[in-house]
Every structure is written in C-alpha cells, then in structure tokens.
C-alpha cells in the first residue's frame, strides 16, 4: 500500500493565519518551553518560536475537495501552526507527532467515521509500526482517509490518504 502523510496545506495555513475555521483570529503564542505539535511541518515547537493556536475543521476542508458531506462528523478543533510560513514537513512518517495515546480514525468517502484504532506511544512514534497499521487500515476499500489524533485532547494531528498509482508495475509486470 502506498499512502501520503499530509500536514495542513500551505494555502489553508495562509487562511488560518488570518481567520480560523471558527471565524476568529488565531491566538499568538511565543513558546517558552516548546513541545507543541505543529500541524504545518509535523514537528514539535521549539522555545522562542512564534506560533498560532487556531481552530481547524479537517473534514470540512476535505469535503470541499471531494464533495463529501460529513454532517455531524464535522469537527472543529485546536491546532498549532507557525506564525509565518515554514518549510513544511519532511517526507515520511512524522515520529515527532507520536504520543502517549493516539487514535487512527478512518473515514468513508461520504465523510462518516468507519472505525477508530487506539494506538500506544511506541506504535504511534515508530515509523515502521505505524506504517504497518496504516497499510492495514487503508487496505479496507471503505477507508477513504485516516486522521491521526491525540486521545487526551481529541486534536487532529495529521491526515493520511491512499495514493493511487497509475499503471503500477513490478519489474514490468502490472500490479493487480
């Protein structure tokens, strides 16, 4: 299975930095200790960094792209992002976003919740272990995407989408 880890898109970040998905200006914070999960670059904040705390509706944003109607499953929650545009995430699974307990929540193409999987700290911070689980979750044909969320606060951390390869081959033989 091939999938893509997605931080909040740069064009959406530009919007959130002005007015968040709850219609308010985001709250500015200068980090004292650091450690907050940044959804723009999928790493933890560092002392002295200027960040914003904004309300974000990930399913609403996804539904705008896909035409889905998440209805009651649409949630608005807090996210931390850099105050100014940053370089975005590095490729691969963001181990820095792991934590004590995470939920990998799968959604159907219509925006409804398919399932949720409680993931411990080891599995959520280990790229190999997390990748095995994500592969398994996205093998389900009903799974359109996965949201990784913090259990304690319910916060959205990042999104995972299946990548459809055009004309995939292995040594010249089409993959089925």
PDB file of C-alpha atoms in Angstrom:
ATOM      1  CA  UNK A   1       0.000   0.000   0.000  1.00  0.00           C
ATOM      2  CA  UNK A   2       1.209   3.481  -0.788  1.00  0.00           C
ATOM      3  CA  UNK A   3      -0.036   6.408   1.239  1.00  0.00           C
ATOM      4  CA  UNK A   4       0.726  10.060   1.755  1.00  0.00           C
ATOM      5  CA  UNK A   5       1.098  11.838   5.097  1.00  0.00           C
ATOM      6  CA  UNK A   6      -0.457  15.294   4.876  1.00  0.00           C
ATOM      7  CA  UNK A   7       0.134  18.325   7.041  1.00  0.00           C
ATOM      8  CA  UNK A   8      -2.283  21.230   6.711  1.00  0.00           C
ATOM      9  CA  UNK A   9      -1.851  22.544   3.153  1.00  0.00           C
ATOM     10  CA  UNK A  10       0.037  25.857   2.682  1.00  0.00           C
ATOM     11  CA  UNK A  11      -2.978  27.642   1.134  1.00  0.00           C
ATOM     12  CA  UNK A  12      -5.159  26.579   4.077  1.00  0.00           C
ATOM     13  CA  UNK A  13      -2.465  27.714   6.516  1.00  0.00           C
ATOM     14  CA  UNK A  14      -2.477  31.146   4.867  1.00  0.00           C
ATOM     15  CA  UNK A  15      -6.227  31.359   5.544  1.00  0.00           C
ATOM     16  CA  UNK A  16      -5.976  30.043   9.113  1.00  0.00           C
ATOM     17  CA  UNK A  17      -3.306  32.610   9.967  1.00  0.00           C
ATOM     18  CA  UNK A  18      -5.857  35.358   9.250  1.00  0.00           C
ATOM     19  CA  UNK A  19      -9.182  33.810  10.278  1.00  0.00           C
ATOM     20  CA  UNK A  20      -9.567  30.289  11.622  1.00  0.00           C
ATOM     21  CA  UNK A  21     -12.324  27.797  10.835  1.00  0.00           C
ATOM     22  CA  UNK A  22     -14.374  29.102  13.779  1.00  0.00           C
ATOM     23  CA  UNK A  23     -14.322  32.601  12.254  1.00  0.00           C
ATOM     24  CA  UNK A  24     -11.871  34.082  14.758  1.00  0.00           C
ATOM     25  CA  UNK A  25      -8.348  35.442  14.616  1.00  0.00           C
ATOM     26  CA  UNK A  26      -5.897  32.818  15.871  1.00  0.00           C
ATOM     27  CA  UNK A  27      -4.168  33.300  19.227  1.00  0.00           C
ATOM     28  CA  UNK A  28      -0.451  34.204  19.041  1.00  0.00           C
ATOM     29  CA  UNK A  29       1.946  32.431  21.402  1.00  0.00           C
ATOM     30  CA  UNK A  30       5.700  32.776  21.828  1.00  0.00           C
ATOM     31  CA  UNK A  31       6.885  29.393  23.039  1.00  0.00           C
ATOM     32  CA  UNK A  32       8.569  29.283  26.428  1.00  0.00           C
ATOM     33  CA  UNK A  33       9.268  25.578  26.659  1.00  0.00           C
ATOM     34  CA  UNK A  34       8.285  24.273  23.237  1.00  0.00           C
ATOM     35  CA  UNK A  35       6.875  20.830  22.582  1.00  0.00           C
ATOM     36  CA  UNK A  36       3.542  21.725  20.968  1.00  0.00           C
ATOM     37  CA  UNK A  37       2.693  19.644  17.864  1.00  0.00           C
ATOM     38  CA  UNK A  38       2.867  21.881  14.782  1.00  0.00           C
ATOM     39  CA  UNK A  39       0.442  20.875  12.029  1.00  0.00           C
ATOM     40  CA  UNK A  40       2.254  22.916   9.363  1.00  0.00           C
ATOM     41  CA  UNK A  41       5.545  20.993   9.489  1.00  0.00           C
ATOM     42  CA  UNK A  42       4.640  17.951  11.640  1.00  0.00           C
ATOM     43  CA  UNK A  43       7.278  18.536  14.275  1.00  0.00           C
ATOM     44  CA  UNK A  44       7.286  19.874  17.851  1.00  0.00           C
ATOM     45  CA  UNK A  45       7.653  23.592  18.541  1.00  0.00           C
ATOM     46  CA  UNK A  46      10.897  24.961  19.974  1.00  0.00           C
ATOM     47  CA  UNK A  47      11.469  27.553  22.695  1.00  0.00           C
ATOM     48  CA  UNK A  48      11.256  31.092  21.323  1.00  0.00           C
ATOM     49  CA  UNK A  49       9.190  30.201  18.250  1.00  0.00           C
ATOM     50  CA  UNK A  50       6.156  32.325  17.440  1.00  0.00           C
ATOM     51  CA  UNK A  51       3.173  30.061  16.811  1.00  0.00           C
ATOM     52  CA  UNK A  52      -0.560  30.434  16.441  1.00  0.00           C
ATOM     53  CA  UNK A  53      -3.367  28.473  18.042  1.00  0.00           C
ATOM     54  CA  UNK A  54      -6.221  28.250  15.552  1.00  0.00           C
ATOM     55  CA  UNK A  55      -9.477  26.344  15.127  1.00  0.00           C
ATOM     56  CA  UNK A  56      -9.348  23.891  12.219  1.00  0.00           C
ATOM     57  CA  UNK A  57     -12.047  21.729  10.592  1.00  0.00           C
ATOM     58  CA  UNK A  58     -10.157  18.974   8.726  1.00  0.00           C
ATOM     59  CA  UNK A  59     -13.227  17.106   7.445  1.00  0.00           C
ATOM     60  CA  UNK A  60     -14.800  20.339   6.209  1.00  0.00           C
ATOM     61  CA  UNK A  61     -11.648  21.089   4.236  1.00  0.00           C
ATOM     62  CA  UNK A  62     -11.510  17.530   2.855  1.00  0.00           C
ATOM     63  CA  UNK A  63     -15.218  17.670   1.936  1.00  0.00           C
ATOM     64  CA  UNK A  64     -14.619  20.839  -0.097  1.00  0.00           C
ATOM     65  CA  UNK A  65     -12.125  18.851  -2.201  1.00  0.00           C
ATOM     66  CA  UNK A  66     -14.146  15.660  -2.543  1.00  0.00           C
ATOM     67  CA  UNK A  67     -17.797  16.652  -2.382  1.00  0.00           C
ATOM     68  CA  UNK A  68     -18.363  14.522   0.744  1.00  0.00           C
ATOM     69  CA  UNK A  69     -20.868  15.601   3.373  1.00  0.00           C
ATOM     70  CA  UNK A  70     -19.505  14.718   6.827  1.00  0.00           C
ATOM     71  CA  UNK A  71     -22.615  16.131   8.524  1.00  0.00           C
ATOM     72  CA  UNK A  72     -22.428  15.607  12.272  1.00  0.00           C
ATOM     73  CA  UNK A  73     -18.900  14.182  11.987  1.00  0.00           C
ATOM     74  CA  UNK A  74     -17.523  17.576  11.043  1.00  0.00           C
ATOM     75  CA  UNK A  75     -15.418  18.765  13.949  1.00  0.00           C
ATOM     76  CA  UNK A  76     -13.593  21.991  14.657  1.00  0.00           C
ATOM     77  CA  UNK A  77     -10.620  21.712  16.985  1.00  0.00           C
ATOM     78  CA  UNK A  78      -7.427  23.438  18.038  1.00  0.00           C
ATOM     79  CA  UNK A  79      -4.179  23.231  16.073  1.00  0.00           C
ATOM     80  CA  UNK A  80      -0.787  24.878  16.487  1.00  0.00           C
ATOM     81  CA  UNK A  81       0.927  26.291  13.390  1.00  0.00           C
ATOM     82  CA  UNK A  82       3.898  28.563  12.793  1.00  0.00           C
ATOM     83  CA  UNK A  83       3.008  32.250  12.718  1.00  0.00           C
ATOM     84  CA  UNK A  84       4.932  32.648   9.461  1.00  0.00           C
ATOM     85  CA  UNK A  85       5.152  30.116   6.613  1.00  0.00           C
ATOM     86  CA  UNK A  86       7.716  27.394   7.247  1.00  0.00           C
ATOM     87  CA  UNK A  87       9.338  24.770   5.050  1.00  0.00           C
ATOM     88  CA  UNK A  88       6.584  22.230   5.701  1.00  0.00           C
ATOM     89  CA  UNK A  89       7.114  18.615   6.731  1.00  0.00           C
ATOM     90  CA  UNK A  90       9.921  16.331   5.687  1.00  0.00           C
ATOM     91  CA  UNK A  91       8.795  13.249   3.745  1.00  0.00           C
ATOM     92  CA  UNK A  92       7.857  10.140   5.681  1.00  0.00           C
ATOM     93  CA  UNK A  93       6.031   9.292   8.837  1.00  0.00           C
ATOM     94  CA  UNK A  94       6.285  12.111  11.442  1.00  0.00           C
ATOM     95  CA  UNK A  95       7.563  10.235  14.506  1.00  0.00           C
ATOM     96  CA  UNK A  96       7.662  13.541  16.431  1.00  0.00           C
ATOM     97  CA  UNK A  97       3.864  13.571  16.353  1.00  0.00           C
ATOM     98  CA  UNK A  98       3.700  10.318  18.299  1.00  0.00           C
ATOM     99  CA  UNK A  99       2.485  10.456  21.849  1.00  0.00           C
ATOM    100  CA  UNK A 100       1.148   8.572  24.840  1.00  0.00           C
ATOM    101  CA  UNK A 101      -2.052   7.551  23.063  1.00  0.00           C
ATOM    102  CA  UNK A 102      -3.210   8.254  19.568  1.00  0.00           C
ATOM    103  CA  UNK A 103      -6.291   7.260  17.662  1.00  0.00           C
ATOM    104  CA  UNK A 104      -6.038   6.408  13.973  1.00  0.00           C
ATOM    105  CA  UNK A 105      -9.577   7.210  12.822  1.00  0.00           C
ATOM    106  CA  UNK A 106     -10.710   6.015   9.395  1.00  0.00           C
ATOM    107  CA  UNK A 107     -13.398   7.796   7.396  1.00  0.00           C
ATOM    108  CA  UNK A 108     -15.558   6.650   4.499  1.00  0.00           C
ATOM    109  CA  UNK A 109     -15.822   8.583   1.232  1.00  0.00           C
ATOM    110  CA  UNK A 110     -19.112  10.142   2.411  1.00  0.00           C
ATOM    111  CA  UNK A 111     -17.354  11.646   5.471  1.00  0.00           C
ATOM    112  CA  UNK A 112     -18.729   9.268   8.108  1.00  0.00           C
ATOM    113  CA  UNK A 113     -16.456   7.518  10.595  1.00  0.00           C
ATOM    114  CA  UNK A 114     -15.615   3.959   9.602  1.00  0.00           C
ATOM    115  CA  UNK A 115     -13.544   2.987  12.645  1.00  0.00           C
ATOM    116  CA  UNK A 116     -11.045   4.148  15.239  1.00  0.00           C
ATOM    117  CA  UNK A 117      -7.938   2.359  16.460  1.00  0.00           C
ATOM    118  CA  UNK A 118      -6.272   3.188  19.760  1.00  0.00           C
ATOM    119  CA  UNK A 119      -2.518   3.288  19.250  1.00  0.00           C
ATOM    120  CA  UNK A 120       0.052   3.269  22.063  1.00  0.00           C
ATOM    121  CA  UNK A 121       3.100   5.542  22.337  1.00  0.00           C
ATOM    122  CA  UNK A 122       5.514   3.009  20.856  1.00  0.00           C
ATOM    123  CA  UNK A 123       3.410   2.333  17.776  1.00  0.00           C
ATOM    124  CA  UNK A 124       2.490   5.998  17.213  1.00  0.00           C
ATOM    125  CA  UNK A 125       6.136   7.142  17.357  1.00  0.00           C
ATOM    126  CA  UNK A 126       7.670   4.203  15.456  1.00  0.00           C
ATOM    127  CA  UNK A 127       7.544   4.830  11.693  1.00  0.00           C
ATOM    128  CA  UNK A 128       7.664   1.121  10.839  1.00  0.00           C
ATOM    129  CA  UNK A 129       4.969   0.062  13.328  1.00  0.00           C
ATOM    130  CA  UNK A 130       2.726   2.980  12.363  1.00  0.00           C
ATOM    131  CA  UNK A 131       3.228   2.260   8.661  1.00  0.00           C
ATOM    132  CA  UNK A 132       2.170  -1.355   9.083  1.00  0.00           C
ATOM    133  CA  UNK A 133      -1.038  -0.228  10.782  1.00  0.00           C
ATOM    134  CA  UNK A 134      -1.722   2.482   8.188  1.00  0.00           C
ATOM    135  CA  UNK A 135      -1.230  -0.055   5.382  1.00  0.00           C
ATOM    136  CA  UNK A 136      -3.737  -2.373   7.066  1.00  0.00           C
ATOM    137  CA  UNK A 137      -6.277   0.403   7.608  1.00  0.00           C
ATOM    138  CA  UNK A 138      -6.069   1.664   4.039  1.00  0.00           C
ATOM    139  CA  UNK A 139      -6.419  -1.848   2.604  1.00  0.00           C
ATOM    140  CA  UNK A 140     -10.077  -1.612   3.575  1.00  0.00           C
ATOM    141  CA  UNK A 141     -11.822  -0.415   0.393  1.00  0.00           C
ATOM    142  CA  UNK A 142     -14.279   1.604   2.512  1.00  0.00           C
ATOM    143  CA  UNK A 143     -11.463   3.675   4.053  1.00  0.00           C
ATOM    144  CA  UNK A 144     -11.084   6.973   2.198  1.00  0.00           C
ATOM    145  CA  UNK A 145      -8.652   8.589   4.635  1.00  0.00           C
ATOM    146  CA  UNK A 146      -7.196   8.344   8.122  1.00  0.00           C
ATOM    147  CA  UNK A 147      -6.936  11.108  10.707  1.00  0.00           C
ATOM    148  CA  UNK A 148      -4.317  10.711  13.398  1.00  0.00           C
ATOM    149  CA  UNK A 149      -5.485  12.396  16.593  1.00  0.00           C
ATOM    150  CA  UNK A 150      -4.371  12.857  20.183  1.00  0.00           C
ATOM    151  CA  UNK A 151      -6.648  10.924  22.528  1.00  0.00           C
ATOM    152  CA  UNK A 152      -6.370  13.187  25.559  1.00  0.00           C
ATOM    153  CA  UNK A 153      -7.339  16.374  23.750  1.00  0.00           C
ATOM    154  CA  UNK A 154      -9.016  14.921  20.634  1.00  0.00           C
ATOM    155  CA  UNK A 155      -6.875  17.185  18.485  1.00  0.00           C
ATOM    156  CA  UNK A 156      -6.261  16.490  14.817  1.00  0.00           C
ATOM    157  CA  UNK A 157      -2.554  15.884  14.178  1.00  0.00           C
ATOM    158  CA  UNK A 158      -2.302  14.903  10.505  1.00  0.00           C
ATOM    159  CA  UNK A 159      -4.099  13.157   7.675  1.00  0.00           C
ATOM    160  CA  UNK A 160      -3.167  10.042   5.731  1.00  0.00           C
ATOM    161  CA  UNK A 161      -4.519   9.333   2.261  1.00  0.00           C
ATOM    162  CA  UNK A 162      -4.119   6.369  -0.019  1.00  0.00           C
ATOM    163  CA  UNK A 163      -2.051   7.136  -3.124  1.00  0.00           C
ATOM    164  CA  UNK A 164      -3.366   5.605  -6.289  1.00  0.00           C
ATOM    165  CA  UNK A 165      -0.534   4.682  -8.608  1.00  0.00           C
ATOM    166  CA  UNK A 166      -1.226   4.991 -12.286  1.00  0.00           C
ATOM    167  CA  UNK A 167      -0.168   1.891 -14.206  1.00  0.00           C
ATOM    168  CA  UNK A 168       1.802   0.415 -11.277  1.00  0.00           C
ATOM    169  CA  UNK A 169       4.303  -2.258 -12.250  1.00  0.00           C
ATOM    170  CA  UNK A 170       6.786  -4.528 -10.576  1.00  0.00           C
ATOM    171  CA  UNK A 171       9.666  -5.437 -12.884  1.00  0.00           C
ATOM    172  CA  UNK A 172       7.489  -4.607 -15.873  1.00  0.00           C
ATOM    173  CA  UNK A 173       4.581  -6.795 -14.704  1.00  0.00           C
ATOM    174  CA  UNK A 174       1.349  -4.894 -13.886  1.00  0.00           C
ATOM    175  CA  UNK A 175       0.374  -4.995 -10.229  1.00  0.00           C
ATOM    176  CA  UNK A 176      -3.211  -6.127  -9.596  1.00  0.00           C
TER     177      UNK A 176
END
